[in-house]
mmCIF file of C-alpha atoms and ligand atoms in Angstrom:
data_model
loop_
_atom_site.group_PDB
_atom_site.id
_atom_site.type_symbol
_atom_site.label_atom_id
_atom_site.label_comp_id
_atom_site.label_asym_id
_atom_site.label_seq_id
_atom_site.Cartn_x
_atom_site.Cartn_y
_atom_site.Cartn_z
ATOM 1 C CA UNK Z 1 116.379 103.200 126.261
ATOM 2 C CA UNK Z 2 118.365 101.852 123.356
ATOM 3 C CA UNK Z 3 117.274 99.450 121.058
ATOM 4 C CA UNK Z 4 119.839 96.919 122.491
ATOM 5 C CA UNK Z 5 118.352 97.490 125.938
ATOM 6 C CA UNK Z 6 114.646 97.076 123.880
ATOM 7 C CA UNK Z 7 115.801 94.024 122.512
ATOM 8 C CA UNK Z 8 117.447 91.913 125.589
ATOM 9 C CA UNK Z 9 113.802 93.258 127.375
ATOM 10 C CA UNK Z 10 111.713 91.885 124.937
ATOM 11 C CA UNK Z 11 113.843 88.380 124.552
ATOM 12 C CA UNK Z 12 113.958 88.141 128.023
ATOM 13 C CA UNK Z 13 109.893 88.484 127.962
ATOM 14 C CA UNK Z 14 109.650 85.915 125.412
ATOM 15 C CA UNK Z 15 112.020 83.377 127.324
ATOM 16 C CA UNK Z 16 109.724 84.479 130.581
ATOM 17 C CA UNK Z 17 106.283 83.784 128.304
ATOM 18 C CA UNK Z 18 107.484 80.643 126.564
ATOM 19 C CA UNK Z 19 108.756 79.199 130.375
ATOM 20 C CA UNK Z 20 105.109 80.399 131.536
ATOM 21 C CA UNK Z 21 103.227 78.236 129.175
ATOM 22 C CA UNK Z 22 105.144 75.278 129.856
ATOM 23 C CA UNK Z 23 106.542 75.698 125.710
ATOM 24 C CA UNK Z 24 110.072 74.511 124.531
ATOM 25 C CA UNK Z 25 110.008 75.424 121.394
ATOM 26 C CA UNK Z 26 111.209 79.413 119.927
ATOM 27 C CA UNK Z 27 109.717 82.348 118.777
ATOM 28 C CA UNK Z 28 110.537 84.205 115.656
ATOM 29 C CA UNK Z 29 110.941 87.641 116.565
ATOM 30 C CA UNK Z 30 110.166 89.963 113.615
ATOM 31 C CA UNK Z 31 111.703 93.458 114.116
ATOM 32 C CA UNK Z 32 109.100 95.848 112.480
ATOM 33 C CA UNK Z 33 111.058 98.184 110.906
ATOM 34 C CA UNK Z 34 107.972 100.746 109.113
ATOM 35 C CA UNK Z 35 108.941 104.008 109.441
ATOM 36 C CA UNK Z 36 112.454 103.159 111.127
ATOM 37 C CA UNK Z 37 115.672 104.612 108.451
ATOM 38 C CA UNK Z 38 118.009 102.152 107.180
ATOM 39 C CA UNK Z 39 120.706 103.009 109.898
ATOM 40 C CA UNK Z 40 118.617 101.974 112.379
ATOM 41 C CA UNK Z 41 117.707 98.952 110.938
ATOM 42 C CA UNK Z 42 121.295 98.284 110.408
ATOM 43 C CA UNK Z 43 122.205 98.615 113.437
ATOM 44 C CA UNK Z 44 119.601 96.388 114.821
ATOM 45 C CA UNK Z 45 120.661 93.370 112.398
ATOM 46 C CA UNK Z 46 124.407 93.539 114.528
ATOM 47 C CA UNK Z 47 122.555 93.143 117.566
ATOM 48 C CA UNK Z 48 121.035 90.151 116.261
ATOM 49 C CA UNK Z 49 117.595 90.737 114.543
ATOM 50 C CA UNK Z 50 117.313 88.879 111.374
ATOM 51 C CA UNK Z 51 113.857 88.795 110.710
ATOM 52 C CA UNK Z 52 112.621 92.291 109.367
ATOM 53 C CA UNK Z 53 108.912 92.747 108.255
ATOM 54 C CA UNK Z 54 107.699 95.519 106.630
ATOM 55 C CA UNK Z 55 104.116 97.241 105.802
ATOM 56 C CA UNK Z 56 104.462 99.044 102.623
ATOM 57 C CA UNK Z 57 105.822 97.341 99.532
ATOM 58 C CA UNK Z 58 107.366 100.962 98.722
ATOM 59 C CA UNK Z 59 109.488 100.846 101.814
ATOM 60 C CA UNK Z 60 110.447 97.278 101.409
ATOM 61 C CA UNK Z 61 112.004 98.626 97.655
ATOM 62 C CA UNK Z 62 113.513 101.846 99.249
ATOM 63 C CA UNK Z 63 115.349 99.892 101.714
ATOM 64 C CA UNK Z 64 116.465 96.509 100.192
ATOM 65 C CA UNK Z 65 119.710 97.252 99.229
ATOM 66 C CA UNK Z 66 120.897 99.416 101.559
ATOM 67 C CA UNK Z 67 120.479 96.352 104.451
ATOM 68 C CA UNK Z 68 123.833 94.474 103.998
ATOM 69 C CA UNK Z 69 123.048 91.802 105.908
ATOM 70 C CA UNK Z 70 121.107 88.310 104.574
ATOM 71 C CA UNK Z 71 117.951 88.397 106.708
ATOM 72 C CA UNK Z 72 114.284 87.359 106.396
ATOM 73 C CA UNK Z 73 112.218 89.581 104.705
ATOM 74 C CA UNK Z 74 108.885 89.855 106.084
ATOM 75 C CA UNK Z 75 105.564 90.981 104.026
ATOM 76 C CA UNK Z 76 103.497 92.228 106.847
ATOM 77 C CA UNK Z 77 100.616 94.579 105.310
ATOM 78 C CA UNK Z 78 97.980 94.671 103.081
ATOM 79 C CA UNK Z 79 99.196 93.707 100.006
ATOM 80 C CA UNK Z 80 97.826 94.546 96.273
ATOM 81 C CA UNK Z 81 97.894 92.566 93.573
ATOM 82 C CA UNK Z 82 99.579 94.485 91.242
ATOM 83 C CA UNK Z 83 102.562 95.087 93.741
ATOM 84 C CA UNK Z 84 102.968 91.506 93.755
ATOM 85 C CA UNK Z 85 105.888 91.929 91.288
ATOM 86 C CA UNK Z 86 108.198 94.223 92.992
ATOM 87 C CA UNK Z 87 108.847 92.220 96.261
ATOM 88 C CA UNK Z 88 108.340 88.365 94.838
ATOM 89 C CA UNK Z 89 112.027 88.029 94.646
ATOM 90 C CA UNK Z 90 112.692 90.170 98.122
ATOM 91 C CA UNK Z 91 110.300 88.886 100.442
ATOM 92 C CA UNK Z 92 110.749 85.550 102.312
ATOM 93 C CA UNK Z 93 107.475 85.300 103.525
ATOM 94 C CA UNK Z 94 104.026 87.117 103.125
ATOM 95 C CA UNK Z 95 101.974 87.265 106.130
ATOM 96 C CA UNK Z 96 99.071 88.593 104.424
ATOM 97 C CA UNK Z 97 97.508 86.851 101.757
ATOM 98 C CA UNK Z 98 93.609 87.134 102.033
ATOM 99 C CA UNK Z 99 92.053 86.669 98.636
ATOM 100 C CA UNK Z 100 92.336 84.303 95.918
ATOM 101 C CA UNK Z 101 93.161 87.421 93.250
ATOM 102 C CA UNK Z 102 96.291 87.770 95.666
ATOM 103 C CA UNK Z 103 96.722 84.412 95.635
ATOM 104 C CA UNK Z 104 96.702 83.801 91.855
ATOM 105 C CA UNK Z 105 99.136 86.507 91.366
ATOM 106 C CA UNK Z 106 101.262 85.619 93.703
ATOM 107 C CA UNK Z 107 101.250 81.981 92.279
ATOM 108 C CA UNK Z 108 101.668 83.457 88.622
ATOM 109 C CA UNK Z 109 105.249 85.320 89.363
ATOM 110 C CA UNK Z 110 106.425 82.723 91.626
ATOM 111 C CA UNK Z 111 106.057 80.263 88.627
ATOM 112 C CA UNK Z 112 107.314 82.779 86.268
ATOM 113 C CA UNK Z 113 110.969 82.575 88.426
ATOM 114 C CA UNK Z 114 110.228 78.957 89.164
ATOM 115 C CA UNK Z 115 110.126 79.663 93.291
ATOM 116 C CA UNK Z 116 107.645 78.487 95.294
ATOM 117 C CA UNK Z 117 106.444 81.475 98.030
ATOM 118 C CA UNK Z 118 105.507 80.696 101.051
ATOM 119 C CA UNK Z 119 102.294 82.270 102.755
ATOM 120 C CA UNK Z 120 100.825 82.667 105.712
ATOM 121 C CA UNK Z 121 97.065 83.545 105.514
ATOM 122 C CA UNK Z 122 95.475 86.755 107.360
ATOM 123 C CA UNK Z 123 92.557 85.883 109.309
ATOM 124 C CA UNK Z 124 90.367 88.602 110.778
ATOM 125 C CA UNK Z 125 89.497 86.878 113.532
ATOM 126 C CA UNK Z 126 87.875 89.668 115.900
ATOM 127 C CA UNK Z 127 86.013 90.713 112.762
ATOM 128 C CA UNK Z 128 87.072 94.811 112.843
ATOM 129 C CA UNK Z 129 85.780 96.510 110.018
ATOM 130 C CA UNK Z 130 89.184 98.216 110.003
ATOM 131 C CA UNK Z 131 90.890 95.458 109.775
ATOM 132 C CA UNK Z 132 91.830 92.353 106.652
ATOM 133 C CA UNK Z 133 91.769 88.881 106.943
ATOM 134 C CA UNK Z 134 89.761 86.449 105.629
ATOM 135 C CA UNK Z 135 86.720 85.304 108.479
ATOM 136 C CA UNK Z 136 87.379 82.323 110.711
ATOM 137 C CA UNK Z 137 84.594 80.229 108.320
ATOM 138 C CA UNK Z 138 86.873 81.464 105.034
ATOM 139 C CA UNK Z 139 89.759 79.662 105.363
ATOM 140 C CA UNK Z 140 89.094 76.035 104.525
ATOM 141 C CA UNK Z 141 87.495 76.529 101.540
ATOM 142 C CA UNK Z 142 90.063 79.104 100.769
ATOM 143 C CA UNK Z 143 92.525 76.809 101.199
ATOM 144 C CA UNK Z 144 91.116 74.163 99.052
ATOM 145 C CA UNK Z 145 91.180 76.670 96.537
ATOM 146 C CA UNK Z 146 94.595 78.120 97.120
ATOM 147 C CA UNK Z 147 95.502 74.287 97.357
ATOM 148 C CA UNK Z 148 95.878 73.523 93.737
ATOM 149 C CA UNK Z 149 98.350 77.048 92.857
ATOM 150 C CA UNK Z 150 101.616 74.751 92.851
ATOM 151 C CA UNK Z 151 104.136 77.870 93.585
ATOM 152 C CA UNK Z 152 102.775 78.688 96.679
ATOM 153 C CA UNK Z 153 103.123 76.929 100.349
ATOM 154 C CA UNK Z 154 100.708 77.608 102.842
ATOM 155 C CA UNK Z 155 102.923 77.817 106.070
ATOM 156 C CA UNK Z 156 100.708 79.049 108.778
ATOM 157 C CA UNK Z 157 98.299 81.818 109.621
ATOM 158 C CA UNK Z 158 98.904 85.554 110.979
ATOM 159 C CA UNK Z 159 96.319 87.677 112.520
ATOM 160 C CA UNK Z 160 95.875 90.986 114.471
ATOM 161 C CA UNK Z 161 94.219 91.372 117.334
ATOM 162 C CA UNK Z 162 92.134 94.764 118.101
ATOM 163 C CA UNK Z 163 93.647 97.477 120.432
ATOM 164 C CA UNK Z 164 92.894 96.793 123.851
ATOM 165 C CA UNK Z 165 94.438 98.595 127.161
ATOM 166 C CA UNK Z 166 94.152 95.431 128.835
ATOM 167 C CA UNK Z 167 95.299 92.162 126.767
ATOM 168 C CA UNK Z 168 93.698 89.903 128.345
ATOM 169 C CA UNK Z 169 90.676 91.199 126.809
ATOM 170 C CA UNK Z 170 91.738 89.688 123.584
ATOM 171 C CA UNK Z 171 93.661 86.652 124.308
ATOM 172 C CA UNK Z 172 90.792 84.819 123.039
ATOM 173 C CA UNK Z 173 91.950 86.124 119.288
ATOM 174 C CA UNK Z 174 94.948 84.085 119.770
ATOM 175 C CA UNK Z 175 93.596 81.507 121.115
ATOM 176 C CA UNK Z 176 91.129 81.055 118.125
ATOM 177 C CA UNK Z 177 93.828 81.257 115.766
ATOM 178 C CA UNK Z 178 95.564 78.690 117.150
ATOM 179 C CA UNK Z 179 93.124 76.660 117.418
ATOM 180 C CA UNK Z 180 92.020 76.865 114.120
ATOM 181 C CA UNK Z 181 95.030 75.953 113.188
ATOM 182 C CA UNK Z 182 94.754 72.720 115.173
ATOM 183 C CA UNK Z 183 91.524 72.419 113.111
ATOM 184 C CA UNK Z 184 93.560 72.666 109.442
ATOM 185 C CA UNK Z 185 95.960 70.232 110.730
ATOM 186 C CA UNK Z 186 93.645 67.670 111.111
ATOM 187 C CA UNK Z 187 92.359 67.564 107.614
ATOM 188 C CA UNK Z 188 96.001 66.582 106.855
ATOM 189 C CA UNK Z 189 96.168 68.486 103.702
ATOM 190 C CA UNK Z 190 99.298 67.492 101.308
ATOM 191 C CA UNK Z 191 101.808 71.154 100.962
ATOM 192 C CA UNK Z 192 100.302 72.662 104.030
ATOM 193 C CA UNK Z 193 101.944 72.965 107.134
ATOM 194 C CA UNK Z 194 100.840 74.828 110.648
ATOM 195 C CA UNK Z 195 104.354 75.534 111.273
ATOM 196 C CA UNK Z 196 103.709 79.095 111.911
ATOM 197 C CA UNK Z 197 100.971 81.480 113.786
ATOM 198 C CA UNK Z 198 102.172 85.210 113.236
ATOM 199 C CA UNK Z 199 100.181 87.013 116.184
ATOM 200 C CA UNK Z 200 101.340 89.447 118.876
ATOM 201 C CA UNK Z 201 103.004 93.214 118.625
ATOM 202 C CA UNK Z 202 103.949 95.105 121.211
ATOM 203 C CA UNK Z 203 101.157 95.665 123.246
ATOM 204 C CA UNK Z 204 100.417 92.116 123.483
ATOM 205 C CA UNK Z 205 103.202 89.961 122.438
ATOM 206 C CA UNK Z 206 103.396 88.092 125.851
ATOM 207 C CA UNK Z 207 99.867 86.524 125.881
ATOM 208 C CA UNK Z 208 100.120 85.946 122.302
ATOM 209 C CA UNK Z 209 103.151 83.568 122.996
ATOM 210 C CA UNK Z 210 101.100 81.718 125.940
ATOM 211 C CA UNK Z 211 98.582 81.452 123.437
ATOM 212 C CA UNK Z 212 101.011 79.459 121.035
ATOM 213 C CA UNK Z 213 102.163 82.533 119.286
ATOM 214 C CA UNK Z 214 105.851 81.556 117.344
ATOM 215 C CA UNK Z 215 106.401 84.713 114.850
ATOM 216 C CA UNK Z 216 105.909 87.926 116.803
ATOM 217 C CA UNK Z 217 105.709 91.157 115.266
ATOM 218 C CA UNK Z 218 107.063 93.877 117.376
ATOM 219 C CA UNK Z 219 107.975 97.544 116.211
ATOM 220 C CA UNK Z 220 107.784 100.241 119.372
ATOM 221 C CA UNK Z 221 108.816 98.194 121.592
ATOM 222 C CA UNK Z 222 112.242 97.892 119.539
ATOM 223 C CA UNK Z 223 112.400 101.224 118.028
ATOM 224 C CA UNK Z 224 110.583 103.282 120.151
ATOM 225 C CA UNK Z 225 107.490 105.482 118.935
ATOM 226 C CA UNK Z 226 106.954 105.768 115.193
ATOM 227 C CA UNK Z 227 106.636 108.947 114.135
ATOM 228 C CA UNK Z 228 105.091 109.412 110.256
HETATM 229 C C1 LIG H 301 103.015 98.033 112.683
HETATM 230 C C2 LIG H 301 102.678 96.604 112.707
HETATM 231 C C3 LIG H 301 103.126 95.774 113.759
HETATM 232 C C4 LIG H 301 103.950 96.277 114.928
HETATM 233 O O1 LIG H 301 103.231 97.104 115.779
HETATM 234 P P1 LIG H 301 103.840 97.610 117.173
HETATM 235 O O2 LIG H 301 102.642 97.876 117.994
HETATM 236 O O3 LIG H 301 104.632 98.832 116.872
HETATM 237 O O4 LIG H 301 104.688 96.540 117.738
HETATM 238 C C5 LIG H 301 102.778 94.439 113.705
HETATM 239 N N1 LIG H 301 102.060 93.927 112.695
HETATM 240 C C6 LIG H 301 101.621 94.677 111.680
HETATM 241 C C7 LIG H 301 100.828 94.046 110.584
HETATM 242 C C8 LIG H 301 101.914 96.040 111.650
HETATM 243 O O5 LIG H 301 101.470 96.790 110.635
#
């Protein structure tokens, strides 16, 4: 299959998901481009992808300038602090900030170029060892901490769900997100705002968007297998 096949597949999934759950509103599909050469990449943005996220902040240096094209730079991966520096300009949003060291940092160089970044804020909600995120219970007091850093915008929440042959097994991850979502919204805080909930990949992308799913993030479905 090529990746233009790949693509009209998975749009024509998310147009068949989104008409499922009775939704009118889009998704963001975020072309995961770890492991995938520039090339590649390149030639997905003329099919149309313009949101790219990435894993590694190494990869995201190695490959910024050799994408011609203005698209959305997506922070997908764990992220340490003291890489913070390297992609602050770069990245248009990070989907993984889960600690208030990250989040000072982050706030710090933002100010220091006088940008405000926007966030979205990992939460581990199927509590996997192997996985980060803050826990379900974190996040409003996180936020009322993150709340008062003036450079960054909360803009949603992102979280992976566990491996699972069959999907519906964890559709109650997305469902939980969303909902706690739902839950932030109603405390009406000032410079946050639920616009986004980053959740689905390939293996589960579909329920993810019945679940209220609006940024997906899908790599082998696009580019096939990844091999590192
Ligand atoms: C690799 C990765 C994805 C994409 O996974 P696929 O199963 O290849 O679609 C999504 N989100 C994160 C955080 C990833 O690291």
């Amino acid at each position: 299959m090529s990746i233009k096949d790949n693509l009209l597949r998975i749009q024509e999934n998310i147009e068949n998901a989104l008409i499922k759950s009775g939704r009118k509103d889009d998704v963001n599909l975020i072309a995961v481009t770890k492991t995938v050469n520039v090339d590649t990449i390149n030639d997905a943005i003329s099919l149309g992808v313009n949101n790219i996220g990435e894993n590694k902040v190494q990869e995201i240096q190695k490959k910024y300038d050799n994408i011609y094209d203005k698209v959305n730079w997506h922070m997908i991966g764990h992220l340490q602090s003291n890489k913070v520096k390297y992609i602050i300009d770069n990245v248009d949003l990070i989907h993984s900030l889960d600690r208030i060291s990250l989040a000072k940092e982050i706030n710090k160089r933002a100010k220091a170029k006088e940008k405000i970044k926007d966030v979205l804020i990992q939460v581990n909600i199927s509590e996997e060892k192997s996985k980060f995120g803050l826990k379900k219970e974190e996040v409003l007091p996180f936020i009322e901490r993150v709340l008062e850093m003036e450079n960054i915008n909360i803009k949603g929440l992102m979280t992976m769900a566990p491996y699972a042959e069959d999907p519906e097994k964890i559709r109650y991850v997305f469902r939980d997100l969303r909902n706690l979502g739902y839950k932030i919204e109603d405390r009406n805080y000032k410079n946050i705002e639920m616009k986004y909930f980053s959740m689905g990949m390939t293996n589960d992308y579909e329920i993810a968007i019945e679940e209220g799913a609006n940024m997906i993030r899908v790599g082998t479905a696009l580019f096939g297998k990844r091999t590192y």
